Amino acid sequence: MSVQEEKLSETVIFGADWCGDCRRAKMIFDRAGALYRYVDLVQDPDAADVAKDISGRTNIPVILYPDSSHQVEPSNADMLRKIEELGLA
């Protein structure tokens, strides 16, 4: 069962440590106190295909939320709005 097919109970951030937007996304989630699972695409290159399947793009970070929605390279405000909307913090 793929990440997309299973009912998510967590937020998943697909990213890479060399990516400034990915580091920023983790910082926003950490500061908000929102839990997430981080998938490092350098350590798990096959997960890049999963992230691309979710978003239809190769841009990162891809953030997959428990409601099965996703964001790609979101702004701080967009992430915070989604964290609040879903009650993740």
CSV table of N, CA, C and O in Angstrom, one decimal:
chain,number,residue,atom,x,y,z
A,1,MET,N,0.9,-1.2,0.0
A,1,MET,CA,0.0,0.0,0.0
A,1,MET,C,0.9,1.2,0.0
A,1,MET,O,1.8,1.3,0.8
A,2,SER,N,0.6,2.2,-0.9
A,2,SER,CA,1.5,3.3,-1.0
A,2,SER,C,1.1,4.4,0.0
A,2,SER,O,0.0,4.3,0.7
A,3,VAL,N,1.9,5.4,0.2
A,3,VAL,CA,1.6,6.5,1.1
A,3,VAL,C,0.3,7.1,0.7
A,3,VAL,O,-0.5,7.5,1.6
A,4,GLN,N,0.0,7.3,-0.6
A,4,GLN,CA,-1.2,7.9,-1.0
A,4,GLN,C,-2.4,7.1,-0.7
A,4,GLN,O,-3.5,7.6,-0.5
A,5,GLU,N,-2.3,5.7,-0.8
A,5,GLU,CA,-3.5,4.9,-0.6
A,5,GLU,C,-3.9,4.7,0.8
A,5,GLU,O,-5.0,4.5,1.1
A,6,GLU,N,-2.9,4.7,1.7
A,6,GLU,CA,-3.3,4.4,3.1
A,6,GLU,C,-3.9,5.7,3.7
A,6,GLU,O,-3.6,6.8,3.3
A,7,LYS,N,-4.7,5.5,4.7
A,7,LYS,CA,-5.3,6.7,5.4
A,7,LYS,C,-4.2,7.2,6.3
A,7,LYS,O,-3.7,6.5,7.1
A,8,LEU,N,-3.9,8.4,6.0
A,8,LEU,CA,-2.8,9.0,6.7
A,8,LEU,C,-3.2,9.5,8.1
A,8,LEU,O,-4.3,10.0,8.3
A,9,SER,N,-2.4,9.2,9.1
A,9,SER,CA,-2.6,9.7,10.4
A,9,SER,C,-1.5,10.7,10.8
A,9,SER,O,-1.5,11.2,11.9
A,10,GLU,N,-0.6,11.0,9.8
A,10,GLU,CA,0.5,11.9,10.1
A,10,GLU,C,0.7,12.8,8.9
A,10,GLU,O,0.3,12.5,7.8
A,11,THR,N,1.5,13.8,9.1
A,11,THR,CA,1.9,14.7,8.1
A,11,THR,C,3.3,14.2,7.6
A,11,THR,O,4.1,13.8,8.5
A,12,VAL,N,3.5,14.1,6.3
A,12,VAL,CA,4.8,13.7,5.8
A,12,VAL,C,5.4,14.8,5.0
A,12,VAL,O,4.8,15.4,4.1
A,13,ILE,N,6.7,15.2,5.3
A,13,ILE,CA,7.4,16.2,4.5
A,13,ILE,C,8.5,15.4,3.8
A,13,ILE,O,9.3,14.8,4.3
A,14,PHE,N,8.4,15.5,2.4
A,14,PHE,CA,9.4,15.0,1.6
A,14,PHE,C,10.4,16.1,1.2
A,14,PHE,O,10.0,17.1,0.7
A,15,GLY,N,11.7,15.9,1.5
A,15,GLY,CA,12.6,17.0,1.3
A,15,GLY,C,14.1,16.5,1.3
A,15,GLY,O,14.3,15.3,1.3
A,16,ALA,N,15.0,17.5,1.3
A,16,ALA,CA,16.4,17.2,1.3
A,16,ALA,C,17.1,18.3,2.1
A,16,ALA,O,16.6,19.4,2.1
A,17,ASP,N,18.1,17.9,2.8
A,17,ASP,CA,18.8,18.9,3.7
A,17,ASP,C,19.5,20.0,3.0
A,17,ASP,O,19.7,21.1,3.5
A,18,TRP,N,19.8,19.8,1.7
A,18,TRP,CA,20.4,20.8,0.9
A,18,TRP,C,19.4,21.9,0.4
A,18,TRP,O,19.8,22.9,-0.1
A,19,CYS,N,18.1,21.6,0.6
A,19,CYS,CA,17.1,22.5,0.1
A,19,CYS,C,16.6,23.5,1.2
A,19,CYS,O,16.1,23.1,2.3
A,20,GLY,N,16.8,24.7,0.9
A,20,GLY,CA,16.5,25.8,1.9
A,20,GLY,C,15.0,25.8,2.2
A,20,GLY,O,14.6,26.0,3.4
A,21,ASP,N,14.1,25.6,1.2
A,21,ASP,CA,12.7,25.6,1.5
A,21,ASP,C,12.3,24.4,2.3
A,21,ASP,O,11.3,24.4,3.1
A,22,CYS,N,13.0,23.3,2.2
A,22,CYS,CA,12.7,22.1,3.0
A,22,CYS,C,13.1,22.4,4.5
A,22,CYS,O,12.4,22.0,5.4
A,23,ARG,N,14.3,23.0,4.7
A,23,ARG,CA,14.7,23.3,6.0
A,23,ARG,C,13.7,24.3,6.7
A,23,ARG,O,13.4,24.2,7.8
A,24,ARG,N,13.2,25.3,5.8
A,24,ARG,CA,12.2,26.2,6.3
A,24,ARG,C,10.9,25.6,6.7
A,24,ARG,O,10.3,25.9,7.7
A,25,ALA,N,10.5,24.6,5.9
A,25,ALA,CA,9.2,23.9,6.2
A,25,ALA,C,9.4,23.1,7.6
A,25,ALA,O,8.5,23.2,8.4
A,26,LYS,N,10.5,22.5,7.8
A,26,LYS,CA,10.7,21.8,9.0
A,26,LYS,C,10.7,22.8,10.2
A,26,LYS,O,10.1,22.5,11.3
A,27,MET,N,11.3,23.9,10.0
A,27,MET,CA,11.4,24.9,11.1
A,27,MET,C,10.0,25.4,11.4
A,27,MET,O,9.6,25.6,12.6
A,28,ILE,N,9.1,25.7,10.4
A,28,ILE,CA,7.8,26.1,10.6
A,28,ILE,C,7.0,25.1,11.4
A,28,ILE,O,6.3,25.4,12.4
A,29,PHE,N,7.1,23.8,11.0
A,29,PHE,CA,6.4,22.8,11.8
A,29,PHE,C,6.9,22.6,13.2
A,29,PHE,O,6.2,22.5,14.1
A,30,ASP,N,8.3,22.7,13.3
A,30,ASP,CA,8.8,22.6,14.7
A,30,ASP,C,8.4,23.7,15.6
A,30,ASP,O,8.0,23.5,16.7
A,31,ARG,N,8.4,24.9,15.1
A,31,ARG,CA,8.0,26.1,15.9
A,31,ARG,C,6.6,26.1,16.2
A,31,ARG,O,6.2,26.5,17.3
A,32,ALA,N,5.7,25.5,15.3
A,32,ALA,CA,4.3,25.4,15.6
A,32,ALA,C,4.0,24.3,16.5
A,32,ALA,O,2.9,24.2,17.0
A,33,GLY,N,4.9,23.4,16.7
A,33,GLY,CA,4.7,22.2,17.6
A,33,GLY,C,3.9,21.1,16.8
A,33,GLY,O,3.2,20.3,17.5
A,34,ALA,N,3.9,21.2,15.5
A,34,ALA,CA,3.2,20.2,14.7
A,34,ALA,C,4.1,19.0,14.4
A,34,ALA,O,5.2,19.2,13.9
A,35,LEU,N,3.6,17.8,14.7
A,35,LEU,CA,4.3,16.6,14.4
A,35,LEU,C,4.3,16.3,12.9
A,35,LEU,O,3.4,16.5,12.2
A,36,TYR,N,5.4,15.7,12.5
A,36,TYR,CA,5.5,15.3,11.1
A,36,TYR,C,6.6,14.2,11.0
A,36,TYR,O,7.4,14.0,11.9
A,37,ARG,N,6.5,13.4,9.9
A,37,ARG,CA,7.6,12.5,9.5
A,37,ARG,C,8.3,13.1,8.4
A,37,ARG,O,7.7,13.5,7.4
A,38,TYR,N,9.6,13.1,8.5
A,38,TYR,CA,10.5,13.7,7.5
A,38,TYR,C,11.1,12.6,6.6
A,38,TYR,O,11.7,11.7,7.2
A,39,VAL,N,10.9,12.7,5.3
A,39,VAL,CA,11.5,11.7,4.4
A,39,VAL,C,12.6,12.4,3.6
A,39,VAL,O,12.3,13.3,2.8
A,40,ASP,N,13.8,12.0,3.9
A,40,ASP,CA,15.0,12.6,3.3
A,40,ASP,C,15.2,11.9,1.9
A,40,ASP,O,15.5,10.7,1.9
A,41,LEU,N,15.0,12.7,0.9
A,41,LEU,CA,15.1,12.1,-0.5
A,41,LEU,C,16.5,11.8,-0.9
A,41,LEU,O,16.7,11.1,-1.9
A,42,VAL,N,17.5,12.3,-0.2
A,42,VAL,CA,18.9,11.9,-0.4
A,42,VAL,C,19.1,10.5,0.1
A,42,VAL,O,19.7,9.6,-0.5
A,43,GLN,N,18.6,10.2,1.3
A,43,GLN,CA,18.8,8.9,2.0
A,43,GLN,C,17.9,7.9,1.4
A,43,GLN,O,18.2,6.7,1.4
A,44,ASP,N,16.7,8.3,0.9
A,44,ASP,CA,15.7,7.4,0.3
A,44,ASP,C,15.3,7.9,-1.1
A,44,ASP,O,14.2,8.5,-1.3
A,45,PRO,N,16.2,7.8,-2.1
A,45,PRO,CA,15.9,8.3,-3.4
A,45,PRO,C,14.6,7.8,-4.1
A,45,PRO,O,14.0,8.5,-4.9
A,46,ASP,N,14.2,6.6,-3.7
A,46,ASP,CA,13.0,6.0,-4.3
A,46,ASP,C,11.8,6.8,-3.8
A,46,ASP,O,10.8,6.9,-4.5
A,47,ALA,N,11.9,7.5,-2.7
A,47,ALA,CA,10.8,8.3,-2.2
A,47,ALA,C,10.5,9.5,-3.1
A,47,ALA,O,9.5,10.1,-3.0
A,48,ALA,N,11.5,9.9,-3.9
A,48,ALA,CA,11.3,11.0,-4.8
A,48,ALA,C,10.2,10.7,-5.8
A,48,ALA,O,9.5,11.6,-6.2
A,49,ASP,N,10.1,9.5,-6.2
A,49,ASP,CA,9.0,9.1,-7.1
A,49,ASP,C,7.7,9.2,-6.4
A,49,ASP,O,6.7,9.6,-7.0
A,50,VAL,N,7.6,8.8,-5.1
A,50,VAL,CA,6.4,9.0,-4.3
A,50,VAL,C,6.0,10.5,-4.3
A,50,VAL,O,4.8,10.8,-4.5
A,51,ALA,N,7.0,11.3,-4.0
A,51,ALA,CA,6.7,12.8,-3.9
A,51,ALA,C,6.2,13.3,-5.2
A,51,ALA,O,5.3,14.1,-5.3
A,52,LYS,N,6.8,12.8,-6.3
A,52,LYS,CA,6.4,13.3,-7.6
A,52,LYS,C,5.0,12.8,-8.0
A,52,LYS,O,4.2,13.5,-8.6
A,53,ASP,N,4.7,11.6,-7.6
A,53,ASP,CA,3.4,11.0,-7.8
A,53,ASP,C,2.3,11.8,-7.0
A,53,ASP,O,1.2,12.0,-7.5
A,54,ILE,N,2.6,12.3,-5.9
A,54,ILE,CA,1.7,13.1,-5.1
A,54,ILE,C,1.5,14.4,-5.7
A,54,ILE,O,0.3,14.9,-5.8
A,55,SER,N,2.6,15.1,-6.1
A,55,SER,CA,2.4,16.5,-6.5
A,55,SER,C,2.4,16.7,-8.0
A,55,SER,O,2.0,17.7,-8.5
A,56,GLY,N,2.8,15.7,-8.8
A,56,GLY,CA,2.9,15.9,-10.2
A,56,GLY,C,4.1,16.7,-10.6
A,56,GLY,O,4.2,17.1,-11.8
A,57,ARG,N,5.0,17.0,-9.7
A,57,ARG,CA,6.1,17.9,-10.0
A,57,ARG,C,7.3,17.3,-9.3
A,57,ARG,O,7.3,16.5,-8.5
A,58,THR,N,8.5,17.9,-9.7
A,58,THR,CA,9.8,17.5,-9.0
A,58,THR,C,10.2,18.5,-8.0
A,58,THR,O,11.3,18.3,-7.4
A,59,ASN,N,9.5,19.5,-7.7
A,59,ASN,CA,9.9,20.5,-6.7
A,59,ASN,C,9.7,20.0,-5.3
A,59,ASN,O,8.8,19.2,-5.1
A,60,ILE,N,10.5,20.4,-4.4
A,60,ILE,CA,10.4,20.0,-3.0
A,60,ILE,C,10.5,21.3,-2.2
A,60,ILE,O,11.1,22.3,-2.6
A,61,PRO,N,10.0,21.3,-1.0
A,61,PRO,CA,9.4,20.1,-0.3
A,61,PRO,C,8.0,19.9,-0.8
A,61,PRO,O,7.3,20.7,-1.3
A,62,VAL,N,7.6,18.6,-0.7
A,62,VAL,CA,6.2,18.2,-0.8
A,62,VAL,C,5.7,17.8,0.6
A,62,VAL,O,6.3,17.0,1.2
A,63,ILE,N,4.6,18.4,1.0
A,63,ILE,CA,4.1,18.2,2.3
A,63,ILE,C,2.7,17.5,2.1
A,63,ILE,O,1.8,18.1,1.5
A,64,LEU,N,2.6,16.3,2.6
A,64,LEU,CA,1.4,15.5,2.5
A,64,LEU,C,0.7,15.5,3.9
A,64,LEU,O,1.3,15.1,4.9
A,65,TYR,N,-0.5,16.0,3.9
A,65,TYR,CA,-1.3,16.1,5.2
A,65,TYR,C,-2.2,15.0,5.4
A,65,TYR,O,-2.6,14.2,4.5
A,66,PRO,N,-2.6,14.8,6.7
A,66,PRO,CA,-3.5,13.7,7.0
A,66,PRO,C,-4.8,13.7,6.3
A,66,PRO,O,-5.5,12.6,6.2
A,67,ASP,N,-5.3,14.8,5.8
A,67,ASP,CA,-6.5,14.9,5.0
A,67,ASP,C,-6.3,14.5,3.5
A,67,ASP,O,-7.2,14.7,2.7
A,68,SER,N,-5.1,14.1,3.2
A,68,SER,CA,-4.7,13.7,1.8
A,68,SER,C,-4.4,14.9,0.9
A,68,SER,O,-4.2,14.7,-0.3
A,69,SER,N,-4.5,16.1,1.4
A,69,SER,CA,-4.1,17.2,0.6
A,69,SER,C,-2.6,17.4,0.7
A,69,SER,O,-1.9,16.7,1.5
A,70,HIS,N,-2.1,18.2,-0.2
A,70,HIS,CA,-0.6,18.4,-0.2
A,70,HIS,C,-0.3,19.8,-0.6
A,70,HIS,O,-1.1,20.5,-1.2
A,71,GLN,N,0.9,20.2,-0.3
A,71,GLN,CA,1.5,21.5,-0.7
A,71,GLN,C,2.9,21.3,-1.3
A,71,GLN,O,3.6,20.4,-0.8
A,72,VAL,N,3.2,22.1,-2.2
A,72,VAL,CA,4.5,22.0,-2.8
A,72,VAL,C,5.2,23.4,-2.7
A,72,VAL,O,4.6,24.4,-3.1
A,73,GLU,N,6.3,23.5,-2.1
A,73,GLU,CA,7.0,24.7,-1.9
A,73,GLU,C,6.1,25.8,-1.3
A,73,GLU,O,6.0,26.9,-1.8
A,74,PRO,N,5.4,25.5,-0.2
A,74,PRO,CA,4.4,26.4,0.3
A,74,PRO,C,5.1,27.6,1.1
A,74,PRO,O,6.2,27.5,1.6
A,75,SER,N,4.4,28.7,1.1
A,75,SER,CA,4.8,29.8,1.9
A,75,SER,C,4.6,29.5,3.4
A,75,SER,O,3.9,28.6,3.8
A,76,ASN,N,5.3,30.2,4.3
A,76,ASN,CA,5.1,30.1,5.7
A,76,ASN,C,3.6,30.2,6.1
A,76,ASN,O,3.1,29.4,6.8
A,77,ALA,N,3.0,31.2,5.5
A,77,ALA,CA,1.6,31.5,5.8
A,77,ALA,C,0.7,30.3,5.4
A,77,ALA,O,-0.2,29.9,6.1
A,78,ASP,N,1.0,29.7,4.2
A,78,ASP,CA,0.2,28.6,3.8
A,78,ASP,C,0.4,27.4,4.7
A,78,ASP,O,-0.6,26.7,5.0
A,79,MET,N,1.6,27.1,5.1
A,79,MET,CA,1.8,26.0,6.0
A,79,MET,C,1.1,26.2,7.4
A,79,MET,O,0.4,25.3,7.9
A,80,LEU,N,1.3,27.4,7.9
A,80,LEU,CA,0.6,27.7,9.2
A,80,LEU,C,-0.9,27.6,9.1
A,80,LEU,O,-1.6,27.2,10.0
A,81,ARG,N,-1.5,28.1,8.0
A,81,ARG,CA,-2.9,28.0,7.8
A,81,ARG,C,-3.4,26.6,7.8
A,81,ARG,O,-4.4,26.2,8.4
A,82,LYS,N,-2.6,25.7,7.1
A,82,LYS,CA,-3.0,24.3,7.0
A,82,LYS,C,-2.8,23.6,8.4
A,82,LYS,O,-3.7,22.8,8.8
A,83,ILE,N,-1.8,23.9,9.1
A,83,ILE,CA,-1.5,23.4,10.4
A,83,ILE,C,-2.7,23.7,11.4
A,83,ILE,O,-3.2,22.9,12.1
A,84,GLU,N,-3.1,25.0,11.3
A,84,GLU,CA,-4.3,25.4,12.1
A,84,GLU,C,-5.6,24.8,11.6
A,84,GLU,O,-6.4,24.3,12.5
A,85,GLU,N,-5.8,24.7,10.3
A,85,GLU,CA,-7.0,24.2,9.8
A,85,GLU,C,-7.2,22.7,10.2
A,85,GLU,O,-8.3,22.3,10.6
A,86,LEU,N,-6.1,22.0,10.2
A,86,LEU,CA,-6.2,20.5,10.6
A,86,LEU,C,-6.0,20.3,12.1
A,86,LEU,O,-6.0,19.1,12.5
A,87,GLY,N,-5.7,21.3,12.8
A,87,GLY,CA,-5.5,21.2,14.3
A,87,GLY,C,-4.3,20.3,14.6
A,87,GLY,O,-4.3,19.5,15.5
A,88,LEU,N,-3.2,20.5,13.8
A,88,LEU,CA,-2.0,19.7,14.0
A,88,LEU,C,-1.1,20.2,15.1
A,88,LEU,O,-0.2,19.4,15.5
A,89,ALA,N,-1.3,21.4,15.6
A,89,ALA,CA,-0.4,21.9,16.7
A,89,ALA,C,-1.2,22.0,18.0
A,89,ALA,O,-2.4,22.1,18.0
